[in-house]
XYZ file of C-alpha atoms in Angstrom:
333
model
C 71.481 143.953 79.299
C 67.946 145.320 79.501
C 65.297 143.938 77.144
C 64.530 147.340 75.645
C 68.499 147.573 74.884
C 68.770 144.249 73.408
C 65.732 144.962 71.125
C 67.534 148.288 70.063
C 70.797 146.114 69.575
C 69.092 143.380 67.396
C 67.128 145.752 65.345
C 70.248 147.691 64.455
C 71.968 144.517 63.320
C 69.027 143.393 61.208
C 68.470 146.802 59.753
C 72.264 147.147 58.635
C 72.192 143.860 57.071
C 68.665 144.556 55.335
C 70.098 147.776 54.205
C 73.127 146.161 52.790
C 71.081 143.515 50.988
C 68.692 146.401 49.757
C 71.485 148.512 48.449
C 72.966 145.790 46.153
C 69.356 145.618 44.688
C 69.781 149.419 43.573
C 66.400 150.282 45.274
C 66.655 153.795 43.701
C 65.537 152.481 40.514
C 62.488 150.557 41.445
C 61.522 150.844 45.299
C 59.188 153.322 46.770
C 61.620 156.389 48.711
C 59.113 156.002 51.442
C 59.753 152.786 52.042
C 63.502 152.515 51.544
C 64.398 155.896 53.310
C 62.528 154.890 56.273
C 64.967 151.594 56.349
C 68.065 153.589 55.383
C 67.283 155.899 58.457
C 66.539 153.288 60.862
C 70.051 151.990 59.963
C 72.007 155.109 59.782
C 70.817 157.459 62.156
C 72.082 155.746 65.349
C 75.458 155.687 64.144
C 75.237 159.338 63.058
C 73.982 160.403 66.405
C 77.595 159.493 67.722
C 79.137 162.354 65.886
C 77.543 164.623 68.625
C 78.828 162.768 71.459
C 82.427 162.437 69.683
C 82.866 166.348 69.713
C 81.078 166.598 73.232
C 83.638 165.059 75.107
C 86.390 167.453 73.961
C 84.420 170.683 74.796
C 85.859 172.842 77.243
C 83.901 174.369 80.174
C 81.178 176.546 79.100
C 81.589 180.048 78.052
C 78.326 180.238 76.055
C 74.491 179.504 76.668
C 72.650 177.261 74.239
C 69.022 177.764 73.761
C 66.230 175.663 71.635
C 64.082 178.607 69.821
C 61.205 178.215 68.086
C 60.867 179.774 64.677
C 58.136 179.921 62.202
C 58.184 176.059 60.696
C 60.605 174.653 63.228
C 63.345 174.888 65.913
C 66.751 176.231 66.053
C 69.137 175.738 68.845
C 70.926 179.219 69.447
C 74.387 179.322 70.727
C 75.738 182.586 72.278
C 78.844 183.230 73.868
C 79.355 184.985 77.203
C 80.050 188.651 76.656
C 77.977 191.666 75.059
C 78.623 190.820 71.377
C 77.376 191.254 68.965
C 78.964 188.274 67.771
C 79.519 187.241 64.389
C 77.185 184.039 63.330
C 77.469 180.623 62.128
C 74.494 179.060 60.656
C 75.002 175.177 60.282
C 72.942 172.841 58.508
C 73.018 169.247 59.219
C 73.796 166.195 57.226
C 71.754 162.993 56.722
C 71.060 162.434 53.079
C 68.163 164.832 53.212
C 66.066 162.116 54.719
C 67.225 161.876 58.711
C 69.163 163.585 61.166
C 68.463 166.816 63.073
C 70.077 169.993 64.722
C 71.462 168.072 67.628
C 74.132 166.603 65.489
C 76.357 169.551 64.910
C 75.403 171.482 67.708
C 78.567 170.381 69.772
C 80.466 171.506 67.047
C 78.824 174.871 67.233
C 79.289 174.803 70.967
C 83.059 174.140 70.388
C 83.225 177.259 67.958
C 81.294 179.516 70.667
C 84.332 178.690 73.000
C 86.227 180.782 70.383
C 84.009 183.477 70.379
C 81.429 182.675 67.047
C 77.589 182.761 67.695
C 76.210 179.570 66.435
C 72.680 178.516 65.036
C 71.872 174.549 64.338
C 68.621 174.106 62.408
C 66.132 171.658 61.565
C 64.545 171.597 58.305
C 61.710 169.239 56.396
C 62.965 165.689 55.704
C 62.333 163.356 52.775
C 59.965 161.249 52.469
C 57.761 163.588 54.104
C 58.762 166.760 52.272
C 59.541 167.740 48.767
C 62.039 170.146 47.231
C 62.220 173.054 47.771
C 61.029 172.743 51.400
C 64.559 172.679 53.124
C 65.892 175.327 51.421
C 62.907 177.440 52.301
C 63.149 176.763 55.858
C 67.067 177.468 55.947
C 66.234 180.567 54.353
C 63.527 181.440 56.436
C 65.597 180.792 59.822
C 67.971 183.337 58.505
C 65.243 185.723 58.044
C 64.428 184.985 61.961
C 67.948 185.365 63.007
C 68.611 188.604 61.366
C 65.376 190.262 62.436
C 66.082 189.135 65.969
C 69.910 189.835 65.625
C 69.792 192.608 68.498
C 67.985 190.687 71.031
C 70.150 187.776 70.747
C 73.314 189.692 70.602
C 74.307 188.646 67.095
C 75.992 190.612 64.151
C 73.600 190.260 61.215
C 76.254 191.718 58.944
C 78.756 188.905 59.831
C 76.984 185.644 59.137
C 78.878 182.213 57.590
C 76.525 179.594 56.084
C 77.972 176.089 56.909
C 76.737 172.392 56.485
C 78.021 168.971 56.467
C 76.978 166.045 53.561
C 73.695 167.025 52.501
C 73.454 169.814 54.739
C 76.855 171.356 52.844
C 74.471 171.163 49.635
C 71.932 173.195 51.413
C 73.954 175.743 52.722
C 76.058 176.033 49.394
C 72.539 176.495 47.746
C 71.436 179.052 49.982
C 74.788 181.001 49.757
C 73.926 180.884 45.758
C 70.460 181.959 46.427
C 71.687 185.248 48.180
C 74.639 185.840 45.771
C 73.010 184.964 42.388
C 70.060 186.926 41.251
C 69.382 185.295 38.009
C 69.380 181.908 40.236
C 67.219 183.568 43.026
C 64.599 184.431 40.281
C 64.464 181.057 38.726
C 63.457 179.879 42.351
C 60.251 180.359 44.441
C 62.431 182.143 47.329
C 63.349 185.679 48.110
C 66.792 185.478 49.864
C 66.567 186.365 53.477
C 70.257 188.138 53.193
C 72.047 190.369 51.304
C 75.259 189.344 49.787
C 77.450 191.614 52.059
C 75.741 190.118 55.298
C 76.976 186.778 53.892
C 80.793 186.451 54.628
C 81.561 182.990 54.220
C 80.850 179.426 53.655
C 82.253 176.320 55.522
C 81.324 173.227 53.565
C 82.070 169.803 54.962
C 82.092 166.561 52.878
C 79.279 168.154 50.448
C 77.079 167.265 47.624
C 77.036 170.049 44.948
C 76.444 168.048 41.698
C 73.766 165.517 42.530
C 73.695 163.828 38.951
C 77.374 162.546 39.722
C 75.827 160.830 42.520
C 75.108 157.768 40.341
C 78.761 157.407 39.887
C 79.169 157.287 44.066
C 79.683 153.932 45.588
C 76.724 151.391 45.929
C 75.512 152.432 49.276
C 75.916 156.133 48.580
C 73.939 155.960 45.169
C 71.349 153.787 46.686
C 70.834 156.294 49.525
C 70.885 159.389 48.089
C 69.510 158.443 44.750
C 66.203 157.340 46.435
C 66.409 160.417 48.648
C 66.629 162.582 45.191
C 63.683 160.566 43.898
C 61.711 161.351 47.110
C 62.800 165.323 46.864
C 62.111 165.682 43.230
C 58.743 163.264 42.922
C 60.045 161.535 39.887
C 62.346 158.317 39.648
C 64.245 159.941 36.566
C 65.276 162.715 38.963
C 68.609 163.516 37.477
C 66.232 165.324 34.577
C 64.223 167.362 36.630
C 63.909 170.961 37.196
C 64.448 170.443 41.211
C 67.705 168.291 40.633
C 68.441 171.364 38.363
C 68.198 174.179 40.978
C 70.017 171.633 43.521
C 72.949 171.426 41.226
C 74.953 174.248 42.963
C 78.048 173.924 40.842
C 75.662 175.431 38.122
C 74.866 178.507 39.997
C 77.969 179.657 41.616
C 79.082 183.178 40.281
C 82.135 185.450 41.422
C 79.541 186.724 44.137
C 79.847 183.304 45.817
C 81.418 183.849 49.414
C 84.728 183.111 50.319
C 84.871 179.262 50.949
C 86.520 176.405 53.176
C 85.771 173.306 51.326
C 87.087 170.065 53.029
C 86.486 166.378 52.346
C 88.180 163.055 53.260
C 90.359 161.516 50.807
C 88.355 158.301 50.746
C 84.774 159.627 51.247
C 82.668 158.063 48.600
C 81.566 161.527 47.503
C 85.076 163.173 47.365
C 85.904 162.054 43.896
C 82.745 163.627 42.001
C 81.609 166.126 44.422
C 84.310 168.130 45.804
C 86.852 168.506 42.689
C 83.744 169.817 40.516
C 82.919 172.389 43.273
C 86.282 173.428 43.781
C 87.105 174.008 40.260
C 83.937 176.141 39.617
C 84.833 178.165 42.504
C 88.292 178.728 41.125
C 86.916 179.444 37.788
C 84.793 182.367 39.392
C 87.841 183.595 41.328
C 86.016 183.006 44.643
C 88.333 182.867 47.620
C 88.802 179.376 48.238
C 90.717 177.141 50.931
C 90.734 173.562 50.267
C 91.448 170.822 53.014
C 91.430 167.015 51.739
C 93.319 165.055 54.276
C 94.164 161.643 54.094
C 95.764 158.929 51.685
C 96.149 154.976 50.731
C 97.979 154.774 53.960
C 95.550 156.583 56.197
C 92.186 156.714 54.254
C 89.781 159.498 55.688
C 86.116 159.057 55.047
C 82.768 160.785 55.391
C 82.217 163.285 58.181
C 85.767 163.031 59.272
C 85.570 166.420 61.005
C 83.643 165.242 63.926
C 85.798 162.763 65.118
C 88.244 165.256 67.178
C 90.434 162.389 68.647
C 91.975 162.236 64.947
C 94.528 164.798 63.916
C 93.004 165.404 60.773
C 89.675 166.458 62.431
C 91.655 168.537 64.830
C 93.456 170.490 62.192
C 90.000 170.842 60.442
C 88.670 172.523 63.430
C 91.883 174.922 63.784
C 91.214 175.499 60.062
C 87.766 176.565 60.373
C 88.506 178.755 63.356
C 91.287 180.580 61.490
C 88.803 180.869 58.466
C 86.190 182.183 60.349
C 88.401 184.909 62.054
C 89.681 185.799 58.548
C 86.246 186.259 56.962
C 84.593 188.039 59.879
C 87.370 190.500 60.467
C 87.239 191.728 56.732
C 85.017 194.572 55.502
């Protein structure tokens, strides 16, 4: 083993132990997030990067082109299927607790969808602790604006777009979907929607956060990490009472105009109990077309971000359900 690899392995072990100890001390109550989030990131990012590799091993021979594109404020990876188009577009916002991750994580999943004829865009956005709310949703909104403006050149159909995301990225995708479909909510923010409601055909949401105040009732690790992130994003230790938290609480901004939604979460994901049911209930309350997928039970527990592990039957089914959902919403209207 090379010295560099040995050092990385040693740091991974040490940081994981430190994070477990830190989580027991409830850092979201006392430790400045500029410190705690950097430690959480060092521990979590290497394992999360494995998601991309897990999907990549299942990719068929390429029938698409992937290009990194510079846009105002950041980068996107744009995946365009072969053929003249215009292709319907899935815009994916990556997870990472609002404080780590990048567009490379969901990129192979979008390439998998491109093999079925869907264009994809994987986004970067400003992360905590370097950025506060609403930097991230602003960047997602501006990426949509760019994609629509360049749609003809990129062989994209600007009137057939689905917002997708995983974990914290699902929160951002759902928040921007609410921004687009709820004029009263949009008016309460500093953002001008980049899409009209008729352009947004659906939302594809995995393992998401839709009710941030309920994070205090997640397991110890998730409460510590995500509570620290919310402190950083809102600028206050009592983040649950902040205006930023109110705006991030998507369940309070859903209307009947929210797009058709595929909502998925694992049975034993620490977020599922207090996030997925409330979002599903709110969508049903407003008559939004909803498909739910919550695989797993006590005999076979399914955890956070299950959809990327395509060697499992649950992830394989999630992929096929996603493709069927996309085919349906893109063919309507």
